[in-house]
XYZ file of C-alpha atoms in Angstrom:
343
model
C -92.743 -192.246 24.353
C -93.084 -188.760 22.906
C -91.311 -187.461 19.830
C -89.395 -184.996 22.003
C -88.019 -187.815 24.110
C -86.748 -189.756 21.116
C -85.009 -186.782 19.509
C -83.385 -185.185 22.529
C -79.723 -184.283 22.184
C -77.638 -184.195 25.350
C -73.931 -184.361 24.496
C -71.872 -186.274 27.055
C -68.736 -184.153 27.255
C -67.628 -186.125 30.311
C -66.952 -189.080 27.999
C -64.623 -186.974 25.876
C -62.810 -185.791 29.009
C -62.317 -189.399 30.154
C -60.835 -190.426 26.801
C -58.432 -187.469 26.601
C -57.323 -187.938 30.213
C -56.730 -191.665 29.654
C -54.785 -190.977 26.463
C -52.499 -188.498 28.203
C -52.045 -190.892 31.133
C -51.113 -193.723 28.774
C -48.554 -191.521 27.039
C -46.989 -190.430 30.332
C -46.806 -194.041 31.550
C -45.087 -194.909 28.293
C -42.638 -192.038 28.689
C -41.820 -193.243 32.208
C -41.189 -196.775 30.937
C -38.940 -195.647 28.090
C -36.903 -193.009 29.932
C -33.206 -193.864 29.883
C -30.196 -192.435 31.691
C -28.335 -189.689 29.798
C -25.281 -190.810 27.858
C -22.202 -188.764 28.820
C -21.092 -186.515 25.996
C -24.342 -186.857 24.033
C -26.632 -183.830 23.913
C -30.143 -184.795 24.959
C -33.423 -183.042 24.089
C -34.997 -181.124 26.934
C -37.501 -182.854 29.195
C -40.234 -180.591 27.813
C -39.531 -181.793 24.269
C -39.185 -185.458 25.236
C -42.477 -185.489 27.140
C -44.210 -183.008 24.861
C -43.877 -185.099 21.698
C -45.953 -188.095 22.885
C -48.472 -185.797 24.596
C -49.022 -183.800 21.404
C -49.094 -186.968 19.307
C -51.842 -188.379 21.544
C -53.854 -185.194 21.094
C -53.240 -185.439 17.348
C -54.497 -189.029 17.282
C -57.559 -188.270 19.404
C -58.405 -185.268 17.219
C -58.217 -187.581 14.199
C -60.434 -190.103 15.982
C -62.974 -187.376 16.756
C -62.932 -185.964 13.233
C -63.478 -189.325 11.562
C -65.978 -190.524 14.163
C -68.176 -187.460 13.713
C -68.119 -187.914 9.942
C -68.925 -191.607 10.358
C -71.890 -190.761 12.592
C -73.762 -189.378 9.612
C -73.367 -192.704 7.801
C -74.477 -194.669 10.850
C -77.703 -192.734 11.461
C -78.630 -192.751 7.754
C -80.076 -190.122 5.465
C -83.740 -191.120 5.162
C -85.041 -189.436 8.345
C -83.694 -185.863 8.325
C -86.205 -184.642 10.936
C -84.682 -187.087 13.404
C -81.047 -186.849 12.351
C -80.626 -183.112 11.729
C -80.700 -182.082 15.428
C -77.777 -184.479 15.967
C -75.893 -183.528 12.833
C -76.214 -179.806 13.583
C -74.016 -180.570 16.595
C -71.745 -183.059 14.846
C -70.796 -180.961 11.819
C -69.284 -177.926 13.600
C -67.641 -180.251 16.116
C -66.084 -182.124 13.191
C -64.672 -178.890 11.757
C -63.236 -177.930 15.149
C -61.691 -181.391 15.591
C -60.087 -181.205 12.140
C -58.559 -177.822 13.006
C -57.194 -179.270 16.271
C -55.803 -182.187 14.234
C -53.984 -179.802 11.879
C -52.709 -177.657 14.762
C -51.415 -180.691 16.661
C -49.564 -181.838 13.533
C -47.819 -178.450 13.287
C -46.909 -178.446 17.000
C -45.596 -182.021 16.700
C -43.478 -180.915 13.729
C -41.927 -178.124 15.808
C -41.238 -180.410 18.780
C -39.738 -183.145 16.625
C -37.513 -180.573 14.961
C -36.323 -179.548 18.426
C -35.624 -183.193 19.209
C -33.708 -183.505 15.924
C -31.522 -180.486 16.859
C -31.138 -180.925 20.637
C -28.237 -178.503 20.948
C -30.142 -175.525 19.535
C -31.538 -173.011 22.008
C -33.936 -171.613 19.386
C -35.562 -172.922 16.232
C -35.874 -171.020 12.976
C -38.138 -171.706 9.989
C -35.066 -172.955 8.135
C -34.468 -175.544 10.892
C -38.006 -176.824 10.444
C -37.549 -176.818 6.679
C -34.350 -178.850 6.991
C -36.118 -181.359 9.224
C -38.926 -181.737 6.693
C -36.432 -182.325 3.895
C -34.229 -184.739 5.855
C -36.735 -186.783 7.880
C -39.727 -188.728 6.649
C -41.736 -187.949 9.788
C -41.453 -184.245 8.980
C -42.899 -184.732 5.513
C -45.653 -186.921 6.950
C -46.687 -184.285 9.497
C -46.891 -181.628 6.791
C -49.124 -183.884 4.694
C -51.303 -184.659 7.705
C -51.676 -180.961 8.553
C -52.660 -180.095 4.971
C -55.159 -182.964 4.694
C -56.685 -182.062 8.063
C -57.160 -178.481 6.862
C -58.779 -179.766 3.663
C -61.051 -181.890 5.825
C -61.999 -178.799 7.845
C -62.762 -176.978 4.584
C -65.048 -179.775 3.374
C -66.648 -179.835 6.803
C -67.306 -176.108 6.521
C -69.139 -176.762 3.252
C -71.214 -179.398 5.059
C -72.191 -176.748 7.608
C -73.853 -174.828 4.792
C -75.088 -177.580 2.501
C -75.684 -180.428 4.957
C -75.738 -183.954 3.561
C -75.375 -182.640 0.005
C -71.691 -182.878 0.953
C -71.409 -186.679 1.256
C -70.234 -187.902 4.642
C -68.440 -190.744 2.863
C -66.075 -188.164 1.342
C -65.192 -186.851 4.794
C -64.732 -190.368 6.189
C -62.555 -191.392 3.239
C -60.399 -188.261 3.402
C -59.980 -188.674 7.153
C -58.863 -192.278 6.818
C -56.503 -191.312 3.985
C -54.953 -188.629 6.210
C -54.048 -191.351 8.719
C -51.718 -193.117 6.291
C -48.564 -190.926 6.215
C -47.530 -191.146 9.879
C -47.564 -194.934 10.532
C -44.994 -195.629 7.817
C -42.426 -193.329 9.470
C -42.189 -195.340 12.700
C -40.784 -198.803 13.315
C -42.406 -200.112 10.136
C -40.038 -198.098 7.949
C -37.063 -200.069 9.318
C -38.406 -203.612 9.082
C -36.949 -205.997 6.516
C -40.458 -206.912 5.427
C -41.492 -203.302 5.295
C -44.042 -203.689 2.479
C -46.096 -206.123 4.554
C -45.574 -204.404 7.860
C -46.450 -200.951 6.532
C -49.710 -202.265 5.087
C -50.391 -204.015 8.375
C -49.628 -200.846 10.355
C -51.932 -198.762 8.173
C -54.754 -201.274 8.542
C -54.140 -201.278 12.285
C -54.395 -197.511 12.585
C -57.433 -197.125 10.315
C -59.376 -199.899 12.033
C -58.573 -198.589 15.531
C -59.549 -195.020 14.620
C -62.805 -195.993 12.877
C -63.747 -198.247 15.799
C -62.954 -195.701 18.505
C -64.306 -192.739 16.556
C -67.630 -194.356 15.747
C -68.207 -195.491 19.322
C -67.129 -192.114 20.693
C -69.440 -190.133 18.391
C -72.422 -192.311 19.304
C -71.679 -192.134 23.023
C -71.216 -188.362 23.138
C -74.024 -187.331 20.779
C -76.419 -190.222 20.220
C -76.768 -192.122 23.475
C -79.727 -190.029 24.661
C -81.659 -190.610 21.422
C -83.109 -194.109 21.681
C -84.682 -194.081 18.219
C -81.489 -193.266 16.323
C -79.351 -195.368 18.654
C -81.516 -198.421 17.950
C -80.812 -197.875 14.236
C -77.132 -196.924 14.408
C -75.723 -199.303 17.039
C -76.436 -202.585 15.177
C -74.824 -201.118 12.060
C -71.822 -199.958 14.051
C -71.553 -203.302 15.862
C -70.753 -205.076 12.588
C -68.066 -202.493 11.781
C -66.672 -202.672 15.320
C -66.345 -206.456 15.170
C -64.391 -206.250 11.919
C -62.213 -203.436 13.290
C -61.496 -205.422 16.472
C -60.321 -208.444 14.502
C -58.145 -206.361 12.163
C -56.732 -204.160 14.914
C -55.855 -207.054 17.234
C -54.343 -209.220 14.486
C -52.268 -206.461 12.894
C -51.138 -205.040 16.248
C -49.917 -208.440 17.407
C -48.256 -209.100 14.039
C -46.466 -205.741 13.994
C -45.218 -206.090 17.559
C -43.967 -209.658 17.222
C -42.228 -208.939 13.921
C -40.451 -205.922 15.387
C -39.220 -208.003 18.321
C -38.270 -211.068 16.281
C -36.222 -209.052 13.787
C -34.078 -207.496 16.509
C -30.934 -209.653 16.792
C -29.502 -208.097 19.952
C -31.726 -209.774 22.527
C -33.732 -212.977 22.846
C -37.386 -213.050 21.803
C -38.918 -213.716 25.238
C -36.453 -211.437 26.970
C -37.404 -208.657 24.561
C -41.095 -209.074 25.362
C -40.707 -208.920 29.136
C -37.571 -206.836 29.736
C -37.663 -204.079 27.112
C -39.855 -200.974 27.197
C -41.160 -201.931 23.760
C -42.227 -205.378 24.932
C -43.778 -204.051 28.128
C -45.789 -201.452 26.215
C -46.853 -204.140 23.750
C -48.155 -206.254 26.634
C -50.019 -203.280 28.114
C -51.594 -202.531 24.752
C -52.646 -206.165 24.270
C -54.205 -206.182 27.753
C -56.153 -203.060 26.808
C -57.333 -204.766 23.622
C -58.554 -207.763 25.609
C -60.446 -205.557 28.066
C -61.968 -203.572 25.207
C -63.089 -206.801 23.508
C -64.836 -207.950 26.703
C -66.552 -204.581 27.158
C -67.597 -204.563 23.509
C -69.010 -208.074 23.854
C -71.057 -206.905 26.830
C -72.539 -204.081 24.746
C -73.252 -206.309 21.760
C -74.722 -209.361 23.466
C -76.282 -207.946 26.636
C -77.200 -204.325 25.956
C -77.877 -204.138 22.236
C -81.013 -206.369 22.280
C -82.503 -203.943 24.814
C -81.391 -200.913 22.813
C -83.005 -202.268 19.645
C -86.283 -202.468 21.603
C -85.787 -198.817 22.673
C -85.400 -199.767 26.324
C -83.315 -197.734 28.742
C -79.858 -199.225 29.351
C -76.533 -198.351 30.970
C -74.882 -198.022 27.545
C -73.436 -194.587 28.324
C -71.498 -195.871 31.322
C -70.264 -199.055 29.633
C -69.301 -197.246 26.431
C -67.486 -194.524 28.396
C -65.498 -197.210 30.213
C -64.645 -198.890 26.905
C -63.594 -195.576 25.369
C -61.449 -194.763 28.398
C -59.517 -198.006 27.942
C -59.248 -197.176 24.235
C -57.758 -193.802 25.137
C -55.226 -195.519 27.381
C -54.310 -197.847 24.495
C -53.798 -194.866 22.181
C -51.412 -193.357 24.720
C -49.400 -196.581 24.904
C -49.416 -196.860 21.099
C -47.940 -193.392 20.595
C -44.912 -194.216 22.736
C -44.709 -197.748 21.323
C -44.031 -196.397 17.832
C -40.904 -194.667 19.181
C -39.753 -197.193 21.802
C -36.510 -199.070 21.064
C -36.289 -202.849 21.435
C -33.420 -202.736 23.914
C -33.156 -204.010 27.486
C -34.265 -201.515 30.115
């Protein structure tokens, strides 16, 4: 095998398209499940606002996944072989900056839409309306923090464009994971009686899911055609992915069951099967199971071949796994806002 063959870079943009499409589809399915009949006399947000919020939140989450995954890629490929890694990282670094800017933009758009939802009777929104929403609602403050941190991440990424790995990738990974923390605590977790435990669980759930999805996505889009680097990075990522799977599945199940069990208005089993929240929880758990099976296939069947630099169908299997992950992210966005009430 020639050096050119082992260092080729052929980004798989089709994988990214599959993930985004699946995420949007999951969000729209969730919106359809949670749509309720208008209450007479109560002003409702417009359909554009109601559907736009989960769509924008999915794009926000996927931009965060992309940003963190691209930063994590540098850690996975290592720093001791710059002649091999630099062709990849010269693609990853500007993409990471662009993803961080999309992350910040999505946070601002989500802030505007959620302000419109907060003031459904207003035909127009002013800066003062947005300011009032930020002051009055925790989600508004969280979105501002996320937007600022995403912009800081883009700034650090811009430095990495100039100075390369002199700007440690670990700083970008750490900042990205830290920027995930504000939003989860403004959803259902903020209302639970055991909020200290559930907020920590929710944050672990989000960080593990994003690191897992982001790392796999970055490798699939940018690294899958480079057998030399893939043989080095995939075993390292596999250990991280296993840990993230365990944490994500355990915390997701814990958060969902606690939310249902602490709702006194409906029975536990009825809440699981008859409420939009329970139905979305089931869909998300099914996605997790499918993802675990696909991940096991990669680890136990494909990875031994990849380590030996053999050609495999990793790109197809990983794209399928990432597509299911995107679907799960779409369900998760709506799940954080779904009430535990009978449909």
